mmCIF file of C-alpha atoms and ligand atoms in Angstrom:
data_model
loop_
_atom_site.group_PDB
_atom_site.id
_atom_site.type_symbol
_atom_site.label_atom_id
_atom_site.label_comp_id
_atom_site.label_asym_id
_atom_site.label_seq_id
_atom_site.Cartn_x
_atom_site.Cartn_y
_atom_site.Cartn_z
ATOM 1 C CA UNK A 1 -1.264 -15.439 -28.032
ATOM 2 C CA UNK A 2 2.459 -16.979 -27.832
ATOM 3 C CA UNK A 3 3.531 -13.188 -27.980
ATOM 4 C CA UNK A 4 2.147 -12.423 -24.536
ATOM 5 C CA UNK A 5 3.310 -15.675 -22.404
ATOM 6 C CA UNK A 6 6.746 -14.736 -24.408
ATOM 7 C CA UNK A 7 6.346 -10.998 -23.151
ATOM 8 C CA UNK A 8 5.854 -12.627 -19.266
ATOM 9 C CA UNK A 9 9.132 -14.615 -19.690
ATOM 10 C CA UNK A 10 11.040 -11.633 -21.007
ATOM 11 C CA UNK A 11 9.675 -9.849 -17.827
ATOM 12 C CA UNK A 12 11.168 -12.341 -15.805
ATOM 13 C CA UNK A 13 13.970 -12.539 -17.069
ATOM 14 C CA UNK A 14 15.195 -8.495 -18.105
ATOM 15 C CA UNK A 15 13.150 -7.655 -14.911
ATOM 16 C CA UNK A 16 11.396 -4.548 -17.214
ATOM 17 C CA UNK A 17 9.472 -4.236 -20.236
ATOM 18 C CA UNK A 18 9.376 -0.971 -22.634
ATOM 19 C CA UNK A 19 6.132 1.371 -21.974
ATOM 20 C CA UNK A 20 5.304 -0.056 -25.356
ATOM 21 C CA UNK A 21 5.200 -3.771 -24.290
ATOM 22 C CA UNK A 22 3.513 -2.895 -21.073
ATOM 23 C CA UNK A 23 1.102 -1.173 -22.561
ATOM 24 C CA UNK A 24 0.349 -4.347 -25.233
ATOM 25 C CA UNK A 25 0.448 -6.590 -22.212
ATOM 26 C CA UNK A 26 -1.899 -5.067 -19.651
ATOM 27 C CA UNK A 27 -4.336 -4.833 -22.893
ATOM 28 C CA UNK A 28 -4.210 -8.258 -23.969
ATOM 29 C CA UNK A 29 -4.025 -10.268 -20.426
ATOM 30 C CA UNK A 30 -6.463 -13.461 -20.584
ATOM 31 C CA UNK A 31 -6.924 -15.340 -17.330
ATOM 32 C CA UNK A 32 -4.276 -17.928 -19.230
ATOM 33 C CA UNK A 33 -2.257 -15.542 -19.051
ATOM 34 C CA UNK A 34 -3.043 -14.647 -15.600
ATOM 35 C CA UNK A 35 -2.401 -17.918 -14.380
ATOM 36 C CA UNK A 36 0.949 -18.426 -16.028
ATOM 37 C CA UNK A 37 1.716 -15.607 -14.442
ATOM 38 C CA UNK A 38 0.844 -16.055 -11.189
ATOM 39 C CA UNK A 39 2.965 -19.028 -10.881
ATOM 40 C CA UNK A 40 5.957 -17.710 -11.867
ATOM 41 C CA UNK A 41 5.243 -15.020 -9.490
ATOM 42 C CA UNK A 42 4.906 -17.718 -6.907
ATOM 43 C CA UNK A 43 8.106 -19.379 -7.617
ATOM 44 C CA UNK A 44 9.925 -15.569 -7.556
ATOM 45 C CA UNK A 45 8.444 -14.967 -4.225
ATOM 46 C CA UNK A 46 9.205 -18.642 -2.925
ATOM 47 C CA UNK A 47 12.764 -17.963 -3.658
ATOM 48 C CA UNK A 48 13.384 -15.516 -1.787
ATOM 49 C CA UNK A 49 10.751 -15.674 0.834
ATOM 50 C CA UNK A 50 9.491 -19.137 0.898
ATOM 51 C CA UNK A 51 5.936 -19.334 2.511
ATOM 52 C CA UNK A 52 6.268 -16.702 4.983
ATOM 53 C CA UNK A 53 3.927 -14.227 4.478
ATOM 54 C CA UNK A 54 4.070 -10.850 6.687
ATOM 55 C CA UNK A 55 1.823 -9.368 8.867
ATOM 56 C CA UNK A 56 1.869 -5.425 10.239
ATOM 57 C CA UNK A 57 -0.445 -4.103 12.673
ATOM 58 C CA UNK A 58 -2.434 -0.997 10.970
ATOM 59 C CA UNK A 59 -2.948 1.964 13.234
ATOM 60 C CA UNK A 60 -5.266 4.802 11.490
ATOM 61 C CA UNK A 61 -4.816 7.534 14.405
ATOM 62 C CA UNK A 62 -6.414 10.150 12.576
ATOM 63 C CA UNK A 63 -9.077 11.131 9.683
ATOM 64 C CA UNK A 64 -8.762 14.772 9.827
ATOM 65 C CA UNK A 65 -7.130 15.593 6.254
ATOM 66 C CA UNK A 66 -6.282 19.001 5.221
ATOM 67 C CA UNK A 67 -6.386 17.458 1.264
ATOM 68 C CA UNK A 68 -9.225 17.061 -0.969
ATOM 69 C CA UNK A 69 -8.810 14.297 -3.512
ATOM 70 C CA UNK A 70 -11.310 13.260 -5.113
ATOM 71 C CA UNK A 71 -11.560 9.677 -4.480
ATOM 72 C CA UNK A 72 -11.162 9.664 -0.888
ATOM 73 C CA UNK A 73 -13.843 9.397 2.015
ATOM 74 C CA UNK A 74 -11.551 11.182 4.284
ATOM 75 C CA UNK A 75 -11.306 14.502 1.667
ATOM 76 C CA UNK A 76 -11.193 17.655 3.645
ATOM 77 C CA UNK A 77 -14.916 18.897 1.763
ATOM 78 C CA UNK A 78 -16.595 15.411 2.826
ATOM 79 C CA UNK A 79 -19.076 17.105 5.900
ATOM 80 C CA UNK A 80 -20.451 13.091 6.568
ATOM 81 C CA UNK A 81 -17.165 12.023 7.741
ATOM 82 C CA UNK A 82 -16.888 11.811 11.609
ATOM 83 C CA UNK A 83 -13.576 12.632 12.547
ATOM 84 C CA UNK A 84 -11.793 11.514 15.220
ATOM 85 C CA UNK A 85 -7.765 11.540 16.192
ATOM 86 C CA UNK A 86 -6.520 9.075 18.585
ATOM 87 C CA UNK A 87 -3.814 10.801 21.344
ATOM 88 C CA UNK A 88 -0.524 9.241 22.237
ATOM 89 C CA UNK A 89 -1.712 7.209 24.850
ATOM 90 C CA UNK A 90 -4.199 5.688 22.823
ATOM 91 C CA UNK A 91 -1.632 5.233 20.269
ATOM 92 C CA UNK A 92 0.642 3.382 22.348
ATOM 93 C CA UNK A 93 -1.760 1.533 23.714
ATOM 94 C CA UNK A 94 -2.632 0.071 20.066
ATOM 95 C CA UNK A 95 1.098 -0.786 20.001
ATOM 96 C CA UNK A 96 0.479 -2.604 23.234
ATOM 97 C CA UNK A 97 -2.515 -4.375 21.933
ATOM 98 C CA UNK A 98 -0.019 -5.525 18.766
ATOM 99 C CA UNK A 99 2.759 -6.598 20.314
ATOM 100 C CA UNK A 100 0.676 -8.718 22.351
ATOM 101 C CA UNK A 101 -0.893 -10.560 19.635
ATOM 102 C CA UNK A 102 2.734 -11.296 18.068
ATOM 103 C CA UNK A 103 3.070 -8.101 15.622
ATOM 104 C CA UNK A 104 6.721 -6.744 15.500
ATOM 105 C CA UNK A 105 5.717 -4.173 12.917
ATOM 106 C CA UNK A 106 3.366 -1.206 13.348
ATOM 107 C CA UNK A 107 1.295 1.189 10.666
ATOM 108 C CA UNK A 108 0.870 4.445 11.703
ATOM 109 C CA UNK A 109 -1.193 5.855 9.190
ATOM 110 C CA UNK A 110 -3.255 8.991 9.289
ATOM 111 C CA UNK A 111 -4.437 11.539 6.696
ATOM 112 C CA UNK A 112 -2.698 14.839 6.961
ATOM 113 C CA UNK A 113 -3.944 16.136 10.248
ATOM 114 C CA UNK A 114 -1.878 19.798 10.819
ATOM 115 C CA UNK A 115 -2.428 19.170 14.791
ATOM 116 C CA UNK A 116 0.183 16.408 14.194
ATOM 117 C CA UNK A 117 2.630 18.783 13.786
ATOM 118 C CA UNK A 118 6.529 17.635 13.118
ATOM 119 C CA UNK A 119 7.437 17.695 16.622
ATOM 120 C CA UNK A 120 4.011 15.782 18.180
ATOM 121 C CA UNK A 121 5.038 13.459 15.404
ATOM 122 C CA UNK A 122 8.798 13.044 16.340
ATOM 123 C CA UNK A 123 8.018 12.528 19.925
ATOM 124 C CA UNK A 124 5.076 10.154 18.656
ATOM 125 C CA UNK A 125 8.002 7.801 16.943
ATOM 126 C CA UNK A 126 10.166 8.264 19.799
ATOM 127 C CA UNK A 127 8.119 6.861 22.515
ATOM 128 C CA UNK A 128 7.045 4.145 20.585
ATOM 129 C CA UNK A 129 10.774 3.170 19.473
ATOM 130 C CA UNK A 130 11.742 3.400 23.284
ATOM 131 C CA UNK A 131 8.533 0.992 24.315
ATOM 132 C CA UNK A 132 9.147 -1.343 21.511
ATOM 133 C CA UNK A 133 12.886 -1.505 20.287
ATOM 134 C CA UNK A 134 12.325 -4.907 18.449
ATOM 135 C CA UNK A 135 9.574 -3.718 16.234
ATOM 136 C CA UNK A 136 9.594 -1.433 12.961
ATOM 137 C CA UNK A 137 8.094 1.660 12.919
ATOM 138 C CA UNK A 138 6.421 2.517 9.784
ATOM 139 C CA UNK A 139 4.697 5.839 8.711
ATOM 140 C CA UNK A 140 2.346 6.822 6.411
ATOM 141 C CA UNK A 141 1.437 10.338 7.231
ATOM 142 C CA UNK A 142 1.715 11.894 3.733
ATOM 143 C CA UNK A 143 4.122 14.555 2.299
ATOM 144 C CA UNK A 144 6.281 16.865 4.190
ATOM 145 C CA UNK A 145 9.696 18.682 3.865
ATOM 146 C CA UNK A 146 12.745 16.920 3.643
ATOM 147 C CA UNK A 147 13.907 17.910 7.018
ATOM 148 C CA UNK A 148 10.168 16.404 8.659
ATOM 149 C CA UNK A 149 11.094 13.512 6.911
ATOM 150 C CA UNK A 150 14.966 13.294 8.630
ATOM 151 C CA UNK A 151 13.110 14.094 12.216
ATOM 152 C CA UNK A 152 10.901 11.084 11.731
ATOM 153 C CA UNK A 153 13.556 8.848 10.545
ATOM 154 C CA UNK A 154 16.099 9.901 13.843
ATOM 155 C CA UNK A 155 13.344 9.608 15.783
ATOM 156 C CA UNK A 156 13.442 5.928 15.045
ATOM 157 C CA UNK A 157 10.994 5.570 11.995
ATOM 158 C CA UNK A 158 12.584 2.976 9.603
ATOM 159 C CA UNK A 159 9.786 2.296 6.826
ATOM 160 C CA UNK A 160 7.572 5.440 5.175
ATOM 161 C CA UNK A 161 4.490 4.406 2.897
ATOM 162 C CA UNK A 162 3.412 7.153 0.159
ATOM 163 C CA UNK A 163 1.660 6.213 -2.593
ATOM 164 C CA UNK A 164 2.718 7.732 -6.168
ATOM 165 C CA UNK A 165 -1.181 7.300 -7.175
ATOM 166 C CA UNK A 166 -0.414 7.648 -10.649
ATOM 167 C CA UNK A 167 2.834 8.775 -12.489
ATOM 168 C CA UNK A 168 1.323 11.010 -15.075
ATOM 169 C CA UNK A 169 0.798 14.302 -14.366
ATOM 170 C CA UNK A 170 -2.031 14.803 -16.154
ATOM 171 C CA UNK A 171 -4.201 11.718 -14.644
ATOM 172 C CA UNK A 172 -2.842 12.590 -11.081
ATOM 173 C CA UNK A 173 -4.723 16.632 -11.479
ATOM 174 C CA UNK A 174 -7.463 14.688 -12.438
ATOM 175 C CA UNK A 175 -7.592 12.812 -9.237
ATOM 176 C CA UNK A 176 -6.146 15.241 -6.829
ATOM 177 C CA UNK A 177 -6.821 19.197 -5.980
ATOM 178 C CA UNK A 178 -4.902 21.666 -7.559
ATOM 179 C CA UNK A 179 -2.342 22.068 -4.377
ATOM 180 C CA UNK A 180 -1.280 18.656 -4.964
ATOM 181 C CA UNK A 181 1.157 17.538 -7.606
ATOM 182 C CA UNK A 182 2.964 14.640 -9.211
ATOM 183 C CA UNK A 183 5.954 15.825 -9.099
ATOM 184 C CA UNK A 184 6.121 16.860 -5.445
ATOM 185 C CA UNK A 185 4.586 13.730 -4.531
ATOM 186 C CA UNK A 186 7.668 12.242 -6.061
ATOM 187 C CA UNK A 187 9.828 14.115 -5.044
ATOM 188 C CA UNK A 188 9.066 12.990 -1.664
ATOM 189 C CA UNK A 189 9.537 9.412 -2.593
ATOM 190 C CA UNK A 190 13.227 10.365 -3.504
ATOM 191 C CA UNK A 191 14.017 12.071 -0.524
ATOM 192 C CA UNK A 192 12.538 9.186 1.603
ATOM 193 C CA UNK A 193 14.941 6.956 -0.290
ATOM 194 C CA UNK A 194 18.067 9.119 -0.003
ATOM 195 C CA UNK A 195 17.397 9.635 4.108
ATOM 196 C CA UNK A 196 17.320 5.747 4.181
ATOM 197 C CA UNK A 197 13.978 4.742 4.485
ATOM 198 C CA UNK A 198 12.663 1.510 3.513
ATOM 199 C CA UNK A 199 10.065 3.352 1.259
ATOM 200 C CA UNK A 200 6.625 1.809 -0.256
ATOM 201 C CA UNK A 201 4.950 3.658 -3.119
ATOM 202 C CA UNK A 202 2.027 2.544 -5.142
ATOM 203 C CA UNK A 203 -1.414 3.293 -6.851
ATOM 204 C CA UNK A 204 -4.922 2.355 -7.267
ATOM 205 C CA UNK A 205 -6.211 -0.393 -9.694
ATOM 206 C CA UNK A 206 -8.562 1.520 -11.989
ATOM 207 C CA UNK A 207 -8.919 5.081 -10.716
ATOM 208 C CA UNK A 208 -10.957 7.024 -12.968
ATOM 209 C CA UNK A 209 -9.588 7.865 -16.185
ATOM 210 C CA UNK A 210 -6.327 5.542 -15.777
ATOM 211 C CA UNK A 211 -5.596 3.520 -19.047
ATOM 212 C CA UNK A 212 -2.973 1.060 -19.819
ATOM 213 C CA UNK A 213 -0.548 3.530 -21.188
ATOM 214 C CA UNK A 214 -0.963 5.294 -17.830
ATOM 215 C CA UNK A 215 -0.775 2.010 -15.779
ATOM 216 C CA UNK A 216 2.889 1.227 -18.066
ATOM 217 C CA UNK A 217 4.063 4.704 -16.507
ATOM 218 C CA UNK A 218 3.412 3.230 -13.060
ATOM 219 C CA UNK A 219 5.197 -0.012 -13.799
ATOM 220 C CA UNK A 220 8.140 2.185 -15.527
ATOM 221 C CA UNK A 221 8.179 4.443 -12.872
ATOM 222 C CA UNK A 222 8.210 1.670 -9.608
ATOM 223 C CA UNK A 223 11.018 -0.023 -11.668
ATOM 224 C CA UNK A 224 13.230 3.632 -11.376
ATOM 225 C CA UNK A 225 12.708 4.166 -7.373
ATOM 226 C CA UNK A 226 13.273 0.824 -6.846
ATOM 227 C CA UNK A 227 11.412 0.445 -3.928
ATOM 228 C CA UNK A 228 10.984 -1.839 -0.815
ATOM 229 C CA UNK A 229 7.384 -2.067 -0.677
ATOM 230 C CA UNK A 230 4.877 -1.634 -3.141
ATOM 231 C CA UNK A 231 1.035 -0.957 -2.329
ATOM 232 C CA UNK A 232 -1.731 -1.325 -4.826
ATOM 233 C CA UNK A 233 -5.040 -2.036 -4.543
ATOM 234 C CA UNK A 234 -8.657 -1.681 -6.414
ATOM 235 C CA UNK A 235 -10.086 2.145 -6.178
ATOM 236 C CA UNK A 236 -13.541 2.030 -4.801
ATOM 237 C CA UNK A 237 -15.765 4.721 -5.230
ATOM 238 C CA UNK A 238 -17.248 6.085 -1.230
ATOM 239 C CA UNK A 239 -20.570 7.980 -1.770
ATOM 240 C CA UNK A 240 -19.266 11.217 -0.252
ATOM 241 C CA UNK A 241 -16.906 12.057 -3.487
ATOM 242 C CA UNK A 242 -16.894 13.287 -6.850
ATOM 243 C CA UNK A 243 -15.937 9.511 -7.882
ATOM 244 C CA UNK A 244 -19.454 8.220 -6.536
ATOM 245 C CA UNK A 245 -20.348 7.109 -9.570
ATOM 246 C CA UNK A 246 -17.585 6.136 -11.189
ATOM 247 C CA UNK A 247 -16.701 2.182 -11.524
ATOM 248 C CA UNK A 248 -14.461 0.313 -9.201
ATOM 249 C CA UNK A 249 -11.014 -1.269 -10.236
ATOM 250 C CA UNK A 250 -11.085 -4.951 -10.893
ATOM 251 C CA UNK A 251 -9.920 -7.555 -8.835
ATOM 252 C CA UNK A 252 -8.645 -9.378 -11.620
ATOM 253 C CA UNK A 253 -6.359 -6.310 -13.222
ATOM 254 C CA UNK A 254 -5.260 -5.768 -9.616
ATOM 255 C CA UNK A 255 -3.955 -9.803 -9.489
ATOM 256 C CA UNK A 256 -2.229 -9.416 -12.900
ATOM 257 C CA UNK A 257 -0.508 -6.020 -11.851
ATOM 258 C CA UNK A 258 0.784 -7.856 -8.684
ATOM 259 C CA UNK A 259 1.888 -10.848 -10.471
ATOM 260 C CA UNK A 260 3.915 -8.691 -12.996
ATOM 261 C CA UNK A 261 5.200 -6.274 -9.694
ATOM 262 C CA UNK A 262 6.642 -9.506 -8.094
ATOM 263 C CA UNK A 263 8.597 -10.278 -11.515
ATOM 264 C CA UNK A 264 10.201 -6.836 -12.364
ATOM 265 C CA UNK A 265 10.301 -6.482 -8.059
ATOM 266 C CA UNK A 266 10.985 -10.083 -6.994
ATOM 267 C CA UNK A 267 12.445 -9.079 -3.768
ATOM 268 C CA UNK A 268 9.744 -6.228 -3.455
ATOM 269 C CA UNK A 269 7.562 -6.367 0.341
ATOM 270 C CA UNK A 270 3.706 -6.585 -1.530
ATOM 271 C CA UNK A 271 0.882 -6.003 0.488
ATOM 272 C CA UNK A 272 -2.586 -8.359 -0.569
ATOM 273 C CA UNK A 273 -4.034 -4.924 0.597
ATOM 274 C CA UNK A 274 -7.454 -4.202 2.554
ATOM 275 C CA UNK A 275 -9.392 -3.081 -0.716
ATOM 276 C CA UNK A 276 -8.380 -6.202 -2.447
ATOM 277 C CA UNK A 277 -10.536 -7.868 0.575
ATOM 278 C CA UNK A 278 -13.047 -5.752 0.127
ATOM 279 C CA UNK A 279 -13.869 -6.264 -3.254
ATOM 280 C CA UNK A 280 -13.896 -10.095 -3.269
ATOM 281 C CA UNK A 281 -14.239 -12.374 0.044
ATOM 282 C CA UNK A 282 -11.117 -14.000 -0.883
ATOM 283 C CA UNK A 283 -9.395 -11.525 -2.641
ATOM 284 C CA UNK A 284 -6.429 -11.307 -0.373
ATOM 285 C CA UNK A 285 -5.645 -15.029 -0.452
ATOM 286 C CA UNK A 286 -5.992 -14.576 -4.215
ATOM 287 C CA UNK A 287 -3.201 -11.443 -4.223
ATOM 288 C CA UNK A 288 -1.261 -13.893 -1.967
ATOM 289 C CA UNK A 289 -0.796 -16.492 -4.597
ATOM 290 C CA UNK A 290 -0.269 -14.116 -7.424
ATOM 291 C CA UNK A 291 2.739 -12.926 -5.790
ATOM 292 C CA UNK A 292 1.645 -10.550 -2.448
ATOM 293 C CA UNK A 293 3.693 -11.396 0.802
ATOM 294 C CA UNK A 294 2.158 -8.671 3.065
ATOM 295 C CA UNK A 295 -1.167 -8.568 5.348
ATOM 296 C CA UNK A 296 -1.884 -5.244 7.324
ATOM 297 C CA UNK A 297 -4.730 -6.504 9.467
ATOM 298 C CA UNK A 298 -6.164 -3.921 11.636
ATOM 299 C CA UNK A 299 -4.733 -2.346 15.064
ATOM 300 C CA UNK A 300 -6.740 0.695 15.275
ATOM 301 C CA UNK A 301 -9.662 0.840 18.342
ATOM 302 C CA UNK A 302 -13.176 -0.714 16.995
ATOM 303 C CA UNK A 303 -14.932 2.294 18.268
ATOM 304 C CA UNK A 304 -13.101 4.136 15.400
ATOM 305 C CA UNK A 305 -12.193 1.891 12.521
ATOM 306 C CA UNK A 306 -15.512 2.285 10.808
ATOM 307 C CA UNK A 307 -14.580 5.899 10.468
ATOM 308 C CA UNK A 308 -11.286 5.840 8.677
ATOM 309 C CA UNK A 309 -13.312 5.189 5.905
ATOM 310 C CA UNK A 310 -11.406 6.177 2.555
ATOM 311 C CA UNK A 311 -13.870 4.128 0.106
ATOM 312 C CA UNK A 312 -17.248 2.165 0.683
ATOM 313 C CA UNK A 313 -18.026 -0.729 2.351
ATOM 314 C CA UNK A 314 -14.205 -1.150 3.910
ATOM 315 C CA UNK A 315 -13.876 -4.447 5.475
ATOM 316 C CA UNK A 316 -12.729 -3.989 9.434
ATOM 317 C CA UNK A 317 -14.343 -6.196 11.656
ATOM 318 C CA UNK A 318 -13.799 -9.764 10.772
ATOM 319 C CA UNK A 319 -9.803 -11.306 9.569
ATOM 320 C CA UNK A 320 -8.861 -7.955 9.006
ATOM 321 C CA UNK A 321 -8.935 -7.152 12.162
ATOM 322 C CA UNK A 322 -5.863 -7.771 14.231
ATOM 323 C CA UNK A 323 -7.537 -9.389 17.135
ATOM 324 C CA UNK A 324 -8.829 -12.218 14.928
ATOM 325 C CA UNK A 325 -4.810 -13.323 13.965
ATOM 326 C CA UNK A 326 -6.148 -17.047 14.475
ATOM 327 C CA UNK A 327 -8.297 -17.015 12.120
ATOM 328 C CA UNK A 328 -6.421 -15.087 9.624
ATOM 329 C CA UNK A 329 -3.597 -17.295 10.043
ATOM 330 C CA UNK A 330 -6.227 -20.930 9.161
ATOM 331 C CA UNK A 331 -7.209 -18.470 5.971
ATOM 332 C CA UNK A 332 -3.082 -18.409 4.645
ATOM 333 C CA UNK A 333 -2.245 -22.133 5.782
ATOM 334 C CA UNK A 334 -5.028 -23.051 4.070
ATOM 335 C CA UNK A 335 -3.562 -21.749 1.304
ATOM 336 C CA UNK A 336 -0.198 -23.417 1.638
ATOM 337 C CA UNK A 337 1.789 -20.194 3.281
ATOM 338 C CA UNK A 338 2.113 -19.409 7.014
ATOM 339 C CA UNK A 339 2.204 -16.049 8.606
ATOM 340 C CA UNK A 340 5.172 -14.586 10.391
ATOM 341 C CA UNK A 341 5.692 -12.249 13.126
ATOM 342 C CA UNK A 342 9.043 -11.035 12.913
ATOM 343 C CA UNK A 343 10.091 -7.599 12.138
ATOM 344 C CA UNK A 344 10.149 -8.530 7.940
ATOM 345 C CA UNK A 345 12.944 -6.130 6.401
ATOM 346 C CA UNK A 346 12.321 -5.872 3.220
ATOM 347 C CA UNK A 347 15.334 -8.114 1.535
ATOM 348 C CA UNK A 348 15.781 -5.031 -0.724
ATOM 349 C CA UNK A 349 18.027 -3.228 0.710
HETATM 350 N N1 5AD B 1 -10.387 3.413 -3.149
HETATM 351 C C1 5AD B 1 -9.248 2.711 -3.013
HETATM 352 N N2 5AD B 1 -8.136 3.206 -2.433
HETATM 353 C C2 5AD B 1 -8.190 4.452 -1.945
HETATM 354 N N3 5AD B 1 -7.264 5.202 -1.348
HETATM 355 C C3 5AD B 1 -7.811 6.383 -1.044
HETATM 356 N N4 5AD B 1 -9.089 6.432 -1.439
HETATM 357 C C4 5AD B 1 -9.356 5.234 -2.024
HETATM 358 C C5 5AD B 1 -10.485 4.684 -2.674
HETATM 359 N N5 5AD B 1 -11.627 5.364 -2.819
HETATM 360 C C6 5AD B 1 -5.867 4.778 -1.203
HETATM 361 C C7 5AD B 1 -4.906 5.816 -1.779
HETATM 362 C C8 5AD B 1 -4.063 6.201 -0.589
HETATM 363 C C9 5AD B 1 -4.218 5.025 0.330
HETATM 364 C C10 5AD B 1 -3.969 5.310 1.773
HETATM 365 O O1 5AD B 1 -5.552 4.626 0.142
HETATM 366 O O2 5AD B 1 -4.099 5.216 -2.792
HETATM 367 O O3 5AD B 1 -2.711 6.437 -0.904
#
């Protein structure tokens, strides 16, 4: 028992653990455990961020995905989807909407839609960085060449999200077509690094056939890119995929990984993301006091939000959505943090 809470402090204090004592301590967590923790997590994150918790303005302007993996609603093969892309205009006027309502960073997120082609993309960034010069841009558009990356990022992008969705290569063909690979995907991440993004990676909380072994590649592997955000969340199964069946991740693995993120991380931007919410009513004011500093409540135009749908039963109408900011900001002060509205650079720079 003594081993584990030992295994926490060592965390805390080396910052990393061996794949051998990750591996033990995903295995043998106990909601003890959990709770010690959580508020060491708390007391990481109050250090260097106090109560301020950040909130980004989520704008899913397309659905159309060329890819087909497995878990996702929004797979190329799924014929139920109804797809929809949102135009510049409409874009924009999303940013509009956000800046309104306080939001100085925007989430353009989108699955990877070939009539977003580099340039619509580039001049996408650069009208928005000319209408809103305060605010950070952030993209999350999936992988490209190096050189896309650089026209994005000079176009006045400053943040790129790309999940790793699971280090090892074997469990990432499992979850992802043939075209796709691991070591692509990361190779992306570096080059989003080395161009100077502010880069988030991250995976899903009990995708099929991840085991703790797997999981303590993830943790391994976030610890090497060092990165500046850090996005996981439960997988859900949506009824259109190969993974109907298969069992969702667990709210309370998902706490315990971002408790032990905000240790080896402390500095690390960490999203209490939309799945978390939609797995438990309060499951983002949960992530939020085992260590998450991030909400990405909703930007994108009700008309269309229900059909960005990348697992079942996604929550989009009620806190999450960015038009009800008063009522997600009574949810966090009830919890003892307050939200901000300012830009948020990740301190890890
Ligand atoms: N459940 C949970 N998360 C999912 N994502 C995609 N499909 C699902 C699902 N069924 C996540 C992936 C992707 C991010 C945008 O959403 O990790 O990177």
């Amino acid at each position: 028992m003594d081993r584990y809470f030992r295994l926490i402090d060592k965390l805390k204090r080396e910052r990393t653990l061996s794949a051998a004592e990750w591996t033990d301590l995903i295995e043998h967590r106990s909601q003890e455990l959990s709770e010690y923790l959580f508020s060491l997590a708390r007391e990481e994150q109050g250090l260097y961020y106090g109560k301020d918790i950040f909130v980004r303005g989520l704008i899913e302007f397309s659905n159309y995905c060329r890819n087909d993996c497995l878990y996702c609603g929004i797979r190329r093969s799924n014929r139920n989807a109804r797809r929809y892309r949102l135009d510049e205009d409409e874009i924009l006027s999303c940013c509009h909407e956000g800046y309104a309502l306080g939001l100085r960073t925007f989430v353009l997120q989108s699955g990877e839609d070939a009539s977003f082609t580099r340039d619509r993309l580039t001049n996408l960034v650069r009208r928005i960085r000319s209408s809103f010069p305060d605010c950070a841009i952030t993209l999350s558009v999936g992988e490209w060449d190096e050189a896309s990356f650089k026209a994005f990022f000079d176009a006045g992008a400053d943040r790129y999200l790309l999940r790793h969705e699971t280090y090892n290569p074997e469990h990432y063909a499992m979850l992802h077509p043939p075209s796709l690979c691991a070591q692509n995907r990361r190779q992306c991440l570096w080059s989003l690094k080395k161009i100077g993004y502010q880069t988030g990676t991250g995976f899903m909380v009990g995708a099929p056939g991840q085991t703790p072994e797997y999981l303590a590649e993830d943790m391994l592997f976030l610890k090497e890119l060092n990165p500046q955000m850090v996005g996981i969340g439960p997988f859900i199964p949506h009824r259109d995929t190969p993974f109907k069946n298969e069992t969702a991740g667990t709210l309370e693995l998902t706490l315990f990984l971002l408790g032990c993120i905000r240790l080896m991380l402390p500095k690390v931007l960490l999203p209490a993301t939309t799945a978390l919410g939609t797995i438990h009513p309060e499951g983002r004011e949960l992530g939020i006091l085992a260590g998450a500093n991030v909400v990405m409540p909703n930007l994108s135009p009700q008309g269309v939000r229900k059909d960005y749908l990348l697992y079942d039963n996604k929550i989009c109408t009620g806190e999450e959505s960015a038009q009800c900011r008063d009522s997600l900001e009574r949810k966090i002060n009830a919890i003892g943090y307050r939200t901000v509205t300012d830009r948020g650079d990740s301190l890890n720079l």
